[in-house]
Amino acid sequence: MKPKTHIGLEVHVELKTKSKMFCSCSAQYFGEEPNTHTCPVCLGLPGALPYPNKQAIEWCVKIGLTLNCNIALKSKFDRKNYFYPDLPKGYQISQYDQPFCEKGSIKLSDGKVIGITRVHMEEDTGKLIHETVNNEKVSLIDFNRSSVPLVEIVTEPDFENATQVKEYLQKLQQIVRYLEVSDADMEKGMMRLEPNISISLDGSGKLPNYKVEVKNINSFSFVEKAINYELERQLKELKSGKTPVQETRGWDEKKQQTVSQRIKEEANDYRYFPEPDIPPITWTEEEIEEIRESLPELPDEKIERFIKEYSLPKYDADVLTREKPLADYYEEAINVGRKLSLTPKQIANHLINKKIDIDSVLPAKLVEEISAASKTENINPEELKKVIKQVLMENPQIEADFKKGKENVLQFAIGKVMYIIRKKIDVNVLREFILEELK
Ligand code: ZN
Ligand code: MN
């Protein structure tokens, strides 16, 4: 029997709300002076009361809805107790047995459906910085990130290989960006990835009695490499009759391998209990429907519409919908382009092949350029050269004036050529052709 791989994923996504999860401190902490976005709540001082961020909870529900989850009409926050210096309260406010969203799914391009176990809301931790100050190794703590809204998205161990994982991650990143709830910038730690990997040698499909987690990866390609490395390492152990150790590993990019970080004998005991300072969160069906209705058109729907409405091939639709601003730009260009009888495909070709920077050219300007270029393409260069030669012969003063340095005469020549050709043509292209003849 063929060995069967089981890969699941935990992804943490930081939301880009204005304020933090349980206090009014600004959540926009990136690049700010350490410990300037803090208050008694996010510093975990005794007696401080958390107050949940409504926007963050709604955004978490939005993510759950796009991942086809059931949304709980009643849920609550729980305390997850553990000790670590970046966690000032000694516990993280998270969700345990009643997450906001459960039992969803997402479909990959090969038809594979990945189960979404849960999507829950929690708070981020502070950040430890290890430095050398005055020749002494010290650890510094910055609490600016403490209590920034964090959504955790957990999948079933349904992935069979690293390629599927990568596609899922790209889709997830695209979704949260389309929803405008997170920038999901991996380099800034706004999206953190933790695959868990195991193999059953007998191919029965039954989950094996061990699982290896790779913690806190911040790049899609590292995830891919870590998974492939683990699959090879675990298979080797299994084939030699050993069971891989249940442990947490990390990806070492320099060594191009995973390294053991912590061996877990049994599940961590977080002593979860309901957060006594926050009442349960309740929704009505109507409220959930309202949120569902506020969802924007999502990437998969957009791709389908682009293919149908604009007769685009799948590849073009994929590229043009990868980022929402590009898709919006494309549709604006189509609208303007209609007046110049440009087809959506012509605009798509130009945008994709010429790798247009959409921040530097307005759609209207781009469409003008495409129109001019397409008209020039329609005139045979030989035909154009013939007309130019004719104009220069019939009007010898053009050449004479040009040689005297009177460049204005080019404008006169352009007019004459246009008059004979009777087609719109890019003036700059025509000028080049005339100059070529005058050399
Ligand atoms: Zn605060
Ligand atoms: Mn978490």
Short mmCIF file of C-alpha atoms and ligand atoms in Angstrom, two decimals:
data_model
loop_
_atom_site.label_atom_id
_atom_site.label_comp_id
_atom_site.label_asym_id
_atom_site.label_seq_id
_atom_site.Cartn_x
_atom_site.Cartn_y
_atom_site.Cartn_z
CA MET A 1 0.00 0.00 0.00
CA LYS A 2 1.11 3.56 -0.69
CA PRO A 3 1.93 5.63 2.40
CA LYS A 4 -0.61 8.38 3.06
CA THR A 5 0.42 11.85 4.16
CA HIS A 6 -1.67 13.97 6.50
CA ILE A 7 -0.99 17.69 6.59
CA GLY A 8 -3.02 20.22 8.53
CA LEU A 9 -2.47 23.93 8.98
CA GLU A 10 -2.86 26.55 11.65
CA VAL A 11 -2.69 30.08 10.34
CA HIS A 12 -2.68 33.24 12.44
CA VAL A 13 -3.77 36.43 10.72
CA GLU A 14 -3.49 39.87 12.34
CA LEU A 15 -6.46 42.10 11.65
CA LYS A 16 -5.92 45.72 10.63
CA THR A 17 -8.48 47.27 12.97
CA LYS A 18 -7.77 50.77 14.25
CA SER A 19 -7.68 49.69 17.90
CA LYS A 20 -6.56 46.57 19.72
CA MET A 21 -8.73 43.59 20.65
CA PHE A 22 -9.64 44.51 24.22
CA CYS A 23 -8.59 48.14 24.71
CA SER A 24 -8.54 51.42 22.79
CA CYS A 25 -4.77 51.44 22.10
CA SER A 26 -3.88 51.83 18.42
CA ALA A 27 -3.30 48.46 16.74
CA GLN A 28 -1.12 50.06 14.06
CA TYR A 29 2.14 49.36 15.82
CA PHE A 30 4.46 48.49 12.97
CA GLY A 31 7.69 50.52 13.10
CA GLU A 32 6.57 52.49 16.17
CA GLU A 33 8.73 53.22 19.25
CA PRO A 34 8.57 50.16 21.57
CA ASN A 35 5.97 50.25 24.36
CA THR A 36 4.21 53.40 23.13
CA HIS A 37 0.95 51.62 22.20
CA THR A 38 0.11 50.31 25.66
CA CYS A 39 -2.33 50.76 28.52
CA PRO A 40 -3.20 48.85 31.72
CA VAL A 41 -5.40 46.42 29.73
CA CYS A 42 -2.86 45.29 27.15
CA LEU A 43 -0.08 45.35 29.76
CA GLY A 44 -2.17 42.93 31.82
CA LEU A 45 -2.16 45.05 34.96
CA PRO A 46 -4.32 43.70 37.82
CA GLY A 47 -7.88 45.01 37.81
CA ALA A 48 -7.86 46.25 34.21
CA LEU A 49 -10.99 45.24 32.32
CA PRO A 50 -10.94 44.00 28.71
CA TYR A 51 -13.59 45.35 26.35
CA PRO A 52 -14.02 43.38 23.10
CA ASN A 53 -13.54 45.06 19.70
CA LYS A 54 -16.81 44.69 17.75
CA GLN A 55 -15.20 45.38 14.38
CA ALA A 56 -12.60 42.63 14.94
CA ILE A 57 -15.31 40.11 15.84
CA GLU A 58 -17.33 41.02 12.73
CA TRP A 59 -14.24 40.64 10.57
CA CYS A 60 -13.54 37.23 12.10
CA VAL A 61 -17.10 36.21 11.21
CA LYS A 62 -16.57 37.54 7.66
CA ILE A 63 -13.53 35.29 7.26
CA GLY A 64 -15.58 32.37 8.60
CA LEU A 65 -18.41 33.05 6.16
CA THR A 66 -16.10 33.16 3.14
CA LEU A 67 -14.68 29.81 4.28
CA ASN A 68 -18.22 28.35 4.35
CA CYS A 69 -18.27 27.94 8.13
CA ASN A 70 -21.23 27.67 10.45
CA ILE A 71 -21.40 30.81 12.57
CA ALA A 72 -22.27 30.22 16.22
CA LEU A 73 -25.17 32.38 17.40
CA LYS A 74 -23.73 32.15 20.90
CA SER A 75 -20.05 32.00 21.71
CA LYS A 76 -17.61 33.15 24.33
CA PHE A 77 -14.02 33.98 25.07
CA ASP A 78 -11.82 31.73 27.20
CA ARG A 79 -8.56 32.10 29.03
CA LYS A 80 -5.72 29.98 27.70
CA ASN A 81 -3.23 29.78 30.55
CA TYR A 82 0.49 29.47 29.98
CA PHE A 83 3.57 31.26 31.13
CA TYR A 84 5.81 33.16 28.75
CA PRO A 85 7.43 36.57 29.19
CA ASP A 86 5.67 38.05 26.13
CA LEU A 87 2.29 37.29 27.71
CA PRO A 88 1.90 39.75 30.62
CA LYS A 89 -1.38 38.39 32.01
CA GLY A 90 -0.13 34.79 32.20
CA TYR A 91 -2.97 33.84 29.88
CA GLN A 92 -4.13 34.65 26.39
CA ILE A 93 -7.76 35.56 25.78
CA SER A 94 -8.78 33.10 23.07
CA GLN A 95 -11.70 30.81 22.27
CA TYR A 96 -11.90 27.18 23.28
CA ASP A 97 -15.06 25.11 22.85
CA GLN A 98 -17.32 27.78 21.31
CA PRO A 99 -15.39 29.49 18.52
CA PHE A 100 -17.18 32.04 16.33
CA CYS A 101 -16.89 29.86 13.21
CA GLU A 102 -16.71 26.08 12.70
CA LYS A 103 -16.92 23.31 10.09
CA GLY A 104 -16.13 25.15 6.88
CA SER A 105 -14.42 24.15 3.68
CA ILE A 106 -12.40 25.51 0.79
CA LYS A 107 -11.96 24.01 -2.67
CA LEU A 108 -8.59 23.88 -4.42
CA SER A 109 -8.03 24.05 -8.16
CA ASP A 110 -7.47 20.28 -8.43
CA GLY A 111 -10.95 19.74 -6.96
CA LYS A 112 -9.64 18.74 -3.53
CA VAL A 113 -11.83 20.04 -0.70
CA ILE A 114 -10.04 21.04 2.50
CA GLY A 115 -12.03 21.00 5.73
CA ILE A 116 -11.85 24.10 7.90
CA THR A 117 -12.06 22.96 11.51
CA ARG A 118 -12.53 26.37 13.08
CA VAL A 119 -11.91 30.09 12.80
CA HIS A 120 -11.57 31.78 16.16
CA MET A 121 -10.66 35.13 17.63
CA GLU A 122 -7.84 35.81 20.04
CA GLU A 123 -5.22 38.38 20.96
CA ASP A 124 -1.60 38.63 19.88
CA THR A 125 1.27 38.56 22.36
CA GLY A 126 4.04 41.07 22.96
CA LYS A 127 7.35 40.65 21.20
CA LEU A 128 10.68 39.54 22.66
CA ILE A 129 13.79 41.10 21.18
CA HIS A 130 17.11 39.43 21.94
CA GLU A 131 20.02 41.86 21.75
CA THR A 132 23.47 42.58 23.04
CA VAL A 133 23.62 45.78 25.09
CA ASN A 134 26.96 46.86 26.63
CA ASN A 135 28.42 43.44 25.78
CA GLU A 136 25.65 41.75 27.71
CA LYS A 137 23.07 39.50 26.14
CA VAL A 138 19.65 40.82 27.09
CA SER A 139 16.05 40.14 26.19
CA LEU A 140 13.84 43.17 25.71
CA ILE A 141 10.06 43.18 25.56
CA ASP A 142 7.91 45.38 23.34
CA PHE A 143 4.22 45.29 24.27
CA ASN A 144 2.98 47.29 21.26
CA ARG A 145 1.76 44.06 19.64
CA SER A 146 0.20 42.80 22.87
CA SER A 147 -3.57 42.31 22.34
CA VAL A 148 -3.63 43.15 18.62
CA PRO A 149 -6.61 41.22 17.14
CA LEU A 150 -5.57 37.83 15.84
CA VAL A 151 -7.71 35.33 13.92
CA GLU A 152 -6.66 31.68 13.99
CA ILE A 153 -7.75 29.49 11.10
CA VAL A 154 -7.35 25.75 11.62
CA THR A 155 -7.79 23.11 8.92
CA GLU A 156 -8.38 19.38 9.07
CA PRO A 157 -5.31 17.25 8.19
CA ASP A 158 -6.62 17.01 4.62
CA PHE A 159 -3.65 18.25 2.57
CA GLU A 160 -1.72 15.57 0.73
CA ASN A 161 1.28 17.59 -0.37
CA ALA A 162 3.07 20.92 -0.13
CA THR A 163 1.66 22.18 -3.43
CA GLN A 164 -1.90 22.01 -2.10
CA VAL A 165 -0.80 23.76 1.08
CA LYS A 166 0.78 26.57 -0.91
CA GLU A 167 -2.32 27.08 -3.03
CA TYR A 168 -4.51 27.18 0.08
CA LEU A 169 -2.27 29.76 1.70
CA GLN A 170 -2.26 31.95 -1.39
CA LYS A 171 -6.05 31.73 -1.53
CA LEU A 172 -6.39 32.56 2.15
CA GLN A 173 -4.09 35.56 1.82
CA GLN A 174 -6.04 36.73 -1.20
CA ILE A 175 -9.36 36.34 0.66
CA VAL A 176 -8.39 38.39 3.72
CA ARG A 177 -7.01 41.08 1.41
CA TYR A 178 -10.23 41.11 -0.65
CA LEU A 179 -12.21 41.41 2.58
CA GLU A 180 -9.87 44.28 3.53
CA VAL A 181 -9.53 42.89 7.05
CA SER A 182 -5.77 42.26 6.96
CA ASP A 183 -2.80 43.16 4.79
CA ALA A 184 -1.50 39.65 5.52
CA ASP A 185 2.04 40.86 4.94
CA MET A 186 4.19 37.87 5.80
CA GLU A 187 7.39 39.83 6.23
CA LYS A 188 5.73 41.98 8.88
CA GLY A 189 4.47 38.89 10.69
CA MET A 190 0.84 39.63 9.89
CA MET A 191 0.33 36.08 8.65
CA ARG A 192 2.08 33.20 10.44
CA LEU A 193 1.95 29.58 9.39
CA GLU A 194 2.18 26.31 11.30
CA PRO A 195 1.83 23.07 9.38
CA ASN A 196 1.46 19.74 11.19
CA ILE A 197 2.66 16.70 9.33
CA SER A 198 2.39 12.95 9.73
CA ILE A 199 2.41 9.86 7.54
CA SER A 200 0.56 6.57 7.85
CA LEU A 201 2.69 3.88 6.27
CA ASP A 202 -0.14 1.37 5.85
CA GLY A 203 -2.07 3.80 3.66
CA SER A 204 -5.26 3.07 5.58
CA GLY A 205 -6.01 6.75 5.86
CA LYS A 206 -6.18 6.41 9.64
CA LEU A 207 -4.30 9.20 11.41
CA PRO A 208 -1.02 7.93 12.88
CA ASN A 209 -0.32 8.20 16.60
CA TYR A 210 2.21 11.00 16.23
CA LYS A 211 2.27 14.44 14.65
CA VAL A 212 5.09 16.89 13.98
CA GLU A 213 4.33 20.59 14.12
CA VAL A 214 6.54 23.17 12.44
CA LYS A 215 6.10 26.49 14.23
CA ASN A 216 5.89 30.09 13.11
CA ILE A 217 6.90 30.07 9.48
CA ASN A 218 6.62 33.40 7.71
CA SER A 219 6.98 32.55 4.03
CA PHE A 220 5.07 30.36 1.60
CA SER A 221 8.22 28.91 0.12
CA PHE A 222 9.61 28.03 3.58
CA VAL A 223 6.39 26.14 4.34
CA GLU A 224 6.73 24.23 1.11
CA LYS A 225 10.34 23.35 1.85
CA ALA A 226 9.64 22.45 5.51
CA ILE A 227 6.81 20.09 4.52
CA ASN A 228 8.83 18.36 1.82
CA TYR A 229 11.76 18.00 4.19
CA GLU A 230 9.54 16.54 6.92
CA LEU A 231 7.84 14.09 4.56
CA GLU A 232 11.19 12.72 3.50
CA ARG A 233 12.57 12.61 7.06
CA GLN A 234 9.50 10.91 8.53
CA LEU A 235 9.21 8.40 5.71
CA LYS A 236 12.81 7.36 6.25
CA GLU A 237 12.20 6.80 9.97
CA LEU A 238 8.97 4.91 9.38
CA LYS A 239 10.59 2.66 6.80
CA SER A 240 13.34 1.78 9.25
CA GLY A 241 10.68 0.64 11.70
CA LYS A 242 10.70 3.71 13.98
CA THR A 243 7.83 6.06 14.83
CA PRO A 244 8.83 9.70 14.47
CA VAL A 245 8.83 11.59 17.76
CA GLN A 246 5.81 13.77 18.50
CA GLU A 247 7.43 17.19 18.64
CA THR A 248 7.55 20.81 17.62
CA ARG A 249 10.18 21.73 15.08
CA GLY A 250 11.29 24.94 13.39
CA TRP A 251 12.48 25.66 9.85
CA ASP A 252 16.17 26.56 9.57
CA GLU A 253 16.54 28.36 6.26
CA LYS A 254 20.35 28.36 6.43
CA LYS A 255 20.57 24.61 6.96
CA GLN A 256 17.55 23.95 4.70
CA GLN A 257 16.09 21.59 7.27
CA THR A 258 13.68 21.43 10.18
CA VAL A 259 15.21 21.31 13.65
CA SER A 260 13.71 19.97 16.86
CA GLN A 261 12.58 22.67 19.29
CA ARG A 262 10.43 20.99 21.88
CA ILE A 263 9.33 17.42 22.48
CA LYS A 264 5.68 17.13 23.46
CA GLU A 265 4.99 14.02 25.48
CA GLU A 266 1.31 14.81 25.72
CA ALA A 267 -1.03 17.65 24.86
CA ASN A 268 -0.33 20.94 26.65
CA ASP A 269 -2.62 21.61 29.56
CA TYR A 270 -3.77 25.18 29.08
CA ARG A 271 -6.43 24.94 31.82
CA TYR A 272 -8.94 26.75 29.64
CA PHE A 273 -11.87 28.37 31.42
CA PRO A 274 -14.42 31.00 30.37
CA GLU A 275 -13.12 34.58 30.48
CA PRO A 276 -15.09 35.98 33.43
CA ASP A 277 -14.63 39.64 32.41
CA ILE A 278 -16.34 39.34 29.01
CA PRO A 279 -19.99 38.28 28.69
CA PRO A 280 -20.87 35.69 26.00
CA ILE A 281 -21.24 37.10 22.47
CA THR A 282 -24.60 36.53 20.80
CA TRP A 283 -25.90 37.09 17.26
CA THR A 284 -29.29 36.85 15.64
CA GLU A 285 -29.70 35.04 12.31
CA GLU A 286 -30.53 38.42 10.75
CA GLU A 287 -27.29 39.96 11.95
CA ILE A 288 -25.27 37.12 10.44
CA GLU A 289 -27.19 37.47 7.15
CA GLU A 290 -26.42 41.18 7.14
CA ILE A 291 -22.71 40.44 7.45
CA ARG A 292 -22.99 37.82 4.70
CA GLU A 293 -24.62 40.37 2.45
CA SER A 294 -21.86 42.88 3.07
CA LEU A 295 -19.23 40.48 1.71
CA PRO A 296 -17.53 41.74 -1.46
CA GLU A 297 -17.24 39.66 -4.61
CA LEU A 298 -14.56 37.11 -3.78
CA PRO A 299 -11.68 35.93 -5.98
CA ASP A 300 -13.30 32.69 -7.21
CA GLU A 301 -16.54 34.49 -8.16
CA LYS A 302 -14.61 37.27 -9.84
CA ILE A 303 -12.57 34.81 -11.90
CA GLU A 304 -15.73 33.11 -13.09
CA ARG A 305 -17.39 36.42 -13.97
CA PHE A 306 -14.32 37.71 -15.82
CA ILE A 307 -14.23 34.54 -17.93
CA LYS A 308 -17.95 34.81 -18.77
CA GLU A 309 -18.42 38.54 -19.07
CA TYR A 310 -15.17 39.44 -20.80
CA SER A 311 -14.51 36.17 -22.66
CA LEU A 312 -11.11 35.85 -21.03
CA PRO A 313 -9.09 32.65 -20.83
CA LYS A 314 -8.74 31.25 -17.28
CA TYR A 315 -5.09 32.31 -17.12
CA ASP A 316 -5.89 35.98 -17.80
CA ALA A 317 -8.74 35.95 -15.28
CA ASP A 318 -6.45 34.40 -12.66
CA VAL A 319 -3.72 36.99 -13.13
CA LEU A 320 -6.08 39.96 -13.23
CA THR A 321 -7.93 38.99 -10.03
CA ARG A 322 -4.88 38.12 -7.97
CA GLU A 323 -5.04 41.53 -6.27
CA LYS A 324 -8.32 43.41 -5.91
CA PRO A 325 -6.87 46.81 -6.92
CA LEU A 326 -5.67 45.30 -10.23
CA ALA A 327 -9.10 43.75 -10.89
CA ASP A 328 -10.78 47.09 -10.17
CA TYR A 329 -8.31 48.91 -12.42
CA TYR A 330 -8.94 46.45 -15.24
CA GLU A 331 -12.70 46.94 -15.06
CA GLU A 332 -12.33 50.71 -15.06
CA ALA A 333 -10.11 50.47 -18.13
CA ILE A 334 -12.73 48.29 -19.86
CA ASN A 335 -15.36 50.97 -19.25
CA VAL A 336 -13.24 53.75 -20.73
CA GLY A 337 -11.99 51.46 -23.50
CA ARG A 338 -15.52 50.81 -24.77
CA LYS A 339 -15.67 54.32 -26.23
CA LEU A 340 -12.49 53.60 -28.17
CA SER A 341 -13.88 50.21 -29.25
CA LEU A 342 -11.19 48.29 -27.40
CA THR A 343 -12.06 44.75 -26.37
CA PRO A 344 -11.56 43.49 -22.79
CA LYS A 345 -9.07 40.96 -24.19
CA GLN A 346 -6.95 43.70 -25.82
CA ILE A 347 -6.76 45.51 -22.48
CA ALA A 348 -6.02 42.27 -20.63
CA ASN A 349 -3.16 41.46 -23.04
CA HIS A 350 -1.62 44.85 -22.53
CA LEU A 351 -1.95 44.77 -18.73
CA ILE A 352 -0.49 41.28 -18.43
CA ASN A 353 2.24 41.36 -21.09
CA LYS A 354 3.53 44.86 -20.46
CA LYS A 355 3.40 44.42 -16.65
CA ILE A 356 1.81 47.85 -16.20
CA ASP A 357 2.37 49.57 -12.85
CA ILE A 358 -1.23 50.49 -12.04
CA ASP A 359 -0.17 53.09 -9.50
CA SER A 360 1.60 55.21 -12.07
CA VAL A 361 -0.81 55.17 -15.07
CA LEU A 362 -4.49 56.09 -14.87
CA PRO A 363 -6.83 53.60 -16.61
CA ALA A 364 -7.96 56.31 -19.10
CA LYS A 365 -4.37 57.07 -20.08
CA LEU A 366 -3.56 53.38 -20.45
CA VAL A 367 -6.55 52.85 -22.70
CA GLU A 368 -5.47 55.76 -24.93
CA GLU A 369 -2.04 54.20 -25.29
CA ILE A 370 -3.47 50.81 -26.18
CA SER A 371 -5.78 52.42 -28.72
CA ALA A 372 -2.96 54.36 -30.39
CA ALA A 373 -0.71 51.31 -30.46
CA SER A 374 -3.42 49.11 -31.93
CA LYS A 375 -4.15 51.61 -34.72
CA THR A 376 -0.49 51.84 -35.65
CA GLU A 377 -0.34 48.07 -35.74
CA ASN A 378 -3.14 48.12 -38.29
CA ILE A 379 -1.17 50.23 -40.73
CA ASN A 380 1.45 48.26 -42.63
CA PRO A 381 4.87 49.93 -42.04
CA GLU A 382 5.61 49.54 -45.76
CA GLU A 383 2.46 51.43 -46.60
CA LEU A 384 3.38 54.14 -44.13
CA LYS A 385 6.91 54.46 -45.55
CA LYS A 386 5.48 54.80 -49.06
CA VAL A 387 3.20 57.63 -48.04
CA ILE A 388 6.01 59.43 -46.19
CA LYS A 389 8.29 59.17 -49.24
CA GLN A 390 5.48 60.58 -51.40
CA VAL A 391 4.90 63.51 -49.00
CA LEU A 392 8.64 64.32 -48.84
CA MET A 393 8.91 64.24 -52.64
CA GLU A 394 5.89 66.46 -53.21
CA ASN A 395 7.04 68.90 -50.51
CA PRO A 396 10.81 69.32 -50.87
CA GLN A 397 10.80 72.30 -48.46
CA ILE A 398 10.23 69.81 -45.58
CA GLU A 399 13.66 68.27 -45.99
CA ALA A 400 15.28 71.62 -46.68
CA ASP A 401 13.80 73.26 -43.58
CA PHE A 402 14.57 70.25 -41.40
CA LYS A 403 18.24 70.36 -42.47
CA LYS A 404 18.31 74.05 -41.45
CA GLY A 405 17.24 72.91 -37.99
CA LYS A 406 13.63 74.00 -38.28
CA GLU A 407 12.10 71.05 -36.41
CA ASN A 408 8.62 72.60 -36.52
CA VAL A 409 8.37 71.42 -40.06
CA LEU A 410 7.93 67.87 -38.75
CA GLN A 411 4.49 68.84 -37.50
CA PHE A 412 3.59 69.92 -41.05
CA ALA A 413 4.86 66.61 -42.43
CA ILE A 414 2.87 64.63 -39.84
CA GLY A 415 -0.28 66.50 -40.89
CA LYS A 416 0.30 65.77 -44.56
CA VAL A 417 0.87 62.03 -43.92
CA MET A 418 -2.21 61.78 -41.70
CA TYR A 419 -4.28 63.48 -44.37
CA ILE A 420 -3.35 60.84 -46.93
CA ILE A 421 -3.57 57.84 -44.57
CA ARG A 422 -6.90 58.96 -43.05
CA LYS A 423 -6.45 56.76 -40.01
CA LYS A 424 -5.74 57.70 -36.42
CA ILE A 425 -2.13 56.94 -35.72
CA ASP A 426 0.22 57.44 -32.78
CA VAL A 427 1.95 60.75 -33.53
CA ASN A 428 5.13 59.68 -31.76
CA VAL A 429 5.39 56.56 -33.87
CA LEU A 430 4.75 58.55 -37.05
CA ARG A 431 7.41 61.11 -36.07
CA GLU A 432 9.95 58.29 -35.69
CA PHE A 433 9.11 56.99 -39.16
CA ILE A 434 9.51 60.45 -40.74
CA LEU A 435 12.82 61.05 -38.99
CA GLU A 436 14.00 57.70 -40.28
CA GLU A 437 13.26 58.85 -43.88
CA LEU A 438 14.95 62.23 -43.34
CA LYS A 439 18.24 60.70 -42.18
ZN ZN B 1 -3.99 48.91 25.47
MN MN B 2 -3.52 30.81 18.45
#
